Tab-separated table of C-alpha atoms in Angstrom:
chain	number	residue	atom	x	y	z
A	253	SER	CA	180.466	60.492	122.606
A	254	ALA	CA	183.412	59.074	120.134
A	255	SER	CA	183.646	55.369	121.396
A	256	GLY	CA	179.346	55.309	120.881
A	257	ALA	CA	178.619	55.603	124.398
A	258	THR	CA	175.306	57.418	124.897
A	259	ALA	CA	173.263	59.694	127.249
A	260	LEU	CA	171.311	62.477	127.501
A	261	HIS	CA	171.483	65.097	129.459
A	262	ASP	CA	168.024	67.446	130.623
A	263	LEU	CA	169.365	70.791	130.504
A	264	LEU	CA	166.235	72.056	133.265
A	265	THR	CA	166.920	68.791	136.063
A	266	GLU	CA	170.493	68.427	134.865
A	267	GLU	CA	169.721	64.667	135.134
A	268	THR	CA	171.853	62.607	132.422
A	269	THR	CA	170.219	59.014	131.346
A	270	GLU	CA	172.416	57.021	130.251
A	271	LEU	CA	171.088	54.895	126.828
A	272	ASP	CA	172.119	51.785	125.343
A	273	ASP	CA	175.756	52.238	123.694
A	274	VAL	CA	175.800	52.583	119.615
A	275	ASP	CA	178.824	52.005	116.960
A	276	ALA	CA	181.493	54.296	117.436
A	277	PRO	CA	180.047	57.127	114.999
A	278	GLU	CA	181.901	58.808	112.695
A	279	HIS	CA	179.258	60.578	111.642
A	280	SER	CA	175.835	61.906	113.197
A	281	ALA	CA	172.437	64.337	111.817
A	282	THR	CA	169.628	64.905	114.174
A	283	ASP	CA	165.683	66.002	113.202
A	284	GLY	CA	165.378	67.642	116.568
A	285	ARG	CA	163.833	64.215	117.670
A	286	PHE	CA	166.169	61.462	116.325
A	287	LEU	CA	169.578	61.061	116.201
A	288	VAL	CA	171.151	59.159	113.587
A	289	THR	CA	174.534	57.637	113.796
A	290	SER	CA	176.613	55.822	111.585
A	291	ASP	CA	180.502	54.220	110.667
A	292	ALA	CA	181.491	52.716	107.344
A	293	ASP	CA	178.901	50.012	107.329
A	294	ARG	CA	175.979	50.560	109.820
A	295	THR	CA	173.244	53.063	110.946
A	296	THR	CA	171.681	53.200	114.115
A	297	ILE	CA	168.340	55.447	115.034
A	298	VAL	CA	168.148	57.116	119.000
A	299	ASP	CA	164.833	58.623	120.203
A	300	GLY	CA	165.919	61.587	122.073
A	301	GLY	CA	162.859	61.802	123.685
A	302	SER	CA	161.430	64.829	122.971
A	303	TRP	CA	159.914	67.116	120.101
A	304	THR	CA	158.326	70.084	119.076
A	305	VAL	CA	155.336	70.605	116.259
A	306	ASP	CA	154.920	74.168	115.215
A	307	HIS	CA	151.519	74.940	114.306
A	308	GLY	CA	152.304	78.571	113.420
A	309	ASP	CA	150.457	80.046	115.728
A	310	HIS	CA	150.941	78.090	118.710
A	311	THR	CA	153.986	74.922	119.608
A	312	HIS	CA	152.864	71.254	120.977
A	313	TYR	CA	156.109	69.785	123.088
A	314	TYR	CA	155.640	66.539	123.364
A	315	ALA	CA	158.424	63.814	125.224
A	316	ALA	CA	158.603	59.905	125.947
A	317	GLU	CA	161.055	57.706	126.585
A	318	PRO	CA	164.305	58.466	125.181
A	319	ARG	CA	165.944	54.887	123.692
A	320	VAL	CA	167.879	53.444	121.119
A	321	VAL	CA	165.635	52.452	118.517
A	322	GLY	CA	167.538	50.360	116.090
A	323	THR	CA	169.679	49.450	112.994
A	324	ILE	CA	170.110	49.895	109.035
A	325	ASP	CA	172.759	48.074	107.475
A	326	GLY	CA	174.467	50.317	105.461
A	327	GLY	CA	176.512	53.815	106.369
A	328	GLY	CA	178.424	56.965	105.598
A	329	ARG	CA	177.504	60.384	106.079
A	330	VAL	CA	173.820	60.846	106.639
A	331	ALA	CA	171.081	63.393	106.663
A	332	VAL	CA	167.957	62.953	108.529
A	333	HIS	CA	164.344	64.695	108.225
A	334	SER	CA	161.241	64.290	109.536
A	335	SER	CA	156.944	65.128	108.676
A	336	GLU	CA	154.782	64.105	111.651
A	337	THR	CA	154.155	60.634	109.378
A	338	MET	CA	157.534	60.013	107.889
A	339	THR	CA	161.569	59.607	108.560
A	340	THR	CA	163.559	59.851	105.908
A	341	ILE	CA	167.714	58.663	106.352
A	342	THR	CA	169.655	60.011	103.040
A	343	TRP	CA	173.099	58.646	102.930
A	344	PRO	CA	174.325	61.424	100.103
A	345	ASP	CA	177.431	59.817	99.126
A	346	ARG	CA	175.946	56.616	97.807
A	347	ALA	CA	173.062	58.710	96.392
A	348	GLU	CA	170.530	56.018	98.654
A	349	ALA	CA	167.895	57.106	100.900
A	350	VAL	CA	165.101	54.948	103.076
A	351	VAL	CA	161.738	56.193	104.495
A	352	LEU	CA	160.927	54.801	107.842
A	353	ASP	CA	157.482	55.294	109.670
A	354	ARG	CA	157.818	57.707	111.924
A	355	GLU	CA	155.350	56.331	114.667
A	356	ALA	CA	156.643	53.024	114.388
A	357	LEU	CA	159.902	54.820	115.281
A	358	GLY	CA	158.611	56.574	118.025
A	359	GLN	CA	157.102	53.044	119.428
A	360	GLY	CA	161.154	51.702	118.791
A	361	GLU	CA	161.010	50.134	115.713
A	362	VAL	CA	162.472	50.540	112.701
A	363	ASP	CA	159.439	50.492	109.429
A	364	GLU	CA	161.330	50.825	106.306
A	365	THR	CA	158.100	51.955	104.072
A	366	ALA	CA	160.358	52.722	100.564
A	367	ARG	CA	163.834	52.693	99.319
A	368	ILE	CA	164.730	55.375	97.229
A	369	ASP	CA	167.828	56.325	94.919
A	370	ALA	CA	168.750	59.576	95.921
A	371	SER	CA	171.234	62.273	97.522
A	372	VAL	CA	168.409	64.456	99.211
A	373	LEU	CA	165.088	63.548	100.581
A	374	LEU	CA	162.873	65.407	102.213
A	375	PRO	CA	158.955	64.275	103.440
A	376	MET	CA	156.902	67.414	102.764
A	377	GLY	CA	153.418	66.307	104.462
A	378	GLU	CA	152.514	63.266	102.585
A	379	GLN	CA	154.843	63.674	99.664
A	380	LEU	CA	158.490	63.339	99.166
A	381	VAL	CA	161.419	65.574	97.908
A	382	ALA	CA	163.867	63.645	96.266
A	383	ALA	CA	167.066	64.720	94.454
A	384	ASP	CA	168.573	62.493	92.207
A	385	GLY	CA	171.423	63.684	89.611
A	386	ASP	CA	170.575	66.796	88.496
A	387	THR	CA	166.953	66.135	89.072
A	388	VAL	CA	165.018	67.129	92.046
A	389	ARG	CA	161.081	65.511	91.605
A	390	VAL	CA	158.014	64.790	93.948
A	391	LEU	CA	157.136	61.614	94.898
A	392	ASP	CA	154.175	60.062	96.932
A	393	ALA	CA	154.728	58.477	100.286
A	394	ASP	CA	155.653	55.081	98.606
A	395	GLY	CA	158.614	57.259	96.575
A	396	GLU	CA	156.613	56.723	93.416
A	397	ALA	CA	156.506	59.311	90.679
A	398	THR	CA	153.422	61.783	91.598
A	399	ASP	CA	150.914	62.645	87.679
A	400	SER	CA	151.486	65.816	88.295
A	401	ALA	CA	153.381	66.787	85.182
A	402	ASP	CA	155.322	70.134	86.456
A	403	THR	CA	157.067	68.101	89.330
A	404	ALA	CA	160.899	67.347	88.474
A	405	GLN	CA	163.026	70.576	88.346
A	406	THR	CA	166.468	70.859	87.236
A	407	CYS	CA	169.323	71.183	90.494
A	408	THR	CA	172.625	70.698	89.408
A	409	ASP	CA	174.321	68.904	92.109
A	410	PRO	CA	172.035	68.917	94.831
A	411	ALA	CA	173.503	69.146	98.391
A	412	GLY	CA	171.233	69.084	101.306
A	413	GLY	CA	167.980	70.543	101.663
A	414	ILE	CA	165.345	71.715	104.405
A	415	VAL	CA	161.307	72.025	104.633
A	416	THR	CA	160.008	74.796	105.632
A	417	ARG	CA	156.174	76.197	106.116
A	418	ALA	CA	155.809	77.448	102.582
A	419	GLY	CA	158.020	74.427	100.953
A	420	ALA	CA	160.897	72.411	100.467
A	421	VAL	CA	164.437	73.821	99.613
A	422	VAL	CA	166.934	71.899	97.783
A	423	GLY	CA	170.508	73.037	97.963
């Protein structure tokens, strides 16, 4: 809610699970499992406890205990994206992003593995697609530039993105 009260509503059973409150959110985003809310000073991560993994010809459904996972200092407008191993949280207005260990998040821990100057940060397999300024580049999982010379491309005023089966798209 606008006050920070957090609950999970199961549409099938019509049951409600009350979670710990978060700071009154000014912004929010989700990757389908994790809800990220923020105010001006802090970002909070909530595990919704259910997610799917699409393998093209079939889909796996998973469930865990929903909970408030933790916080990261700094707030503002946020975006969140996940692969099977990484979750990225980006604050586009200040061109800052973090890479989090997705397995640790699922266990209730915020484990920051990299911090990157980027207005868009997308996990794609074991690599990252990052937009900073007018350049989109491919990074390794630690946020370091890859060896390939073809990994940097011009993108004027990058604003958001998605990962598809075919690759990453930066708007």
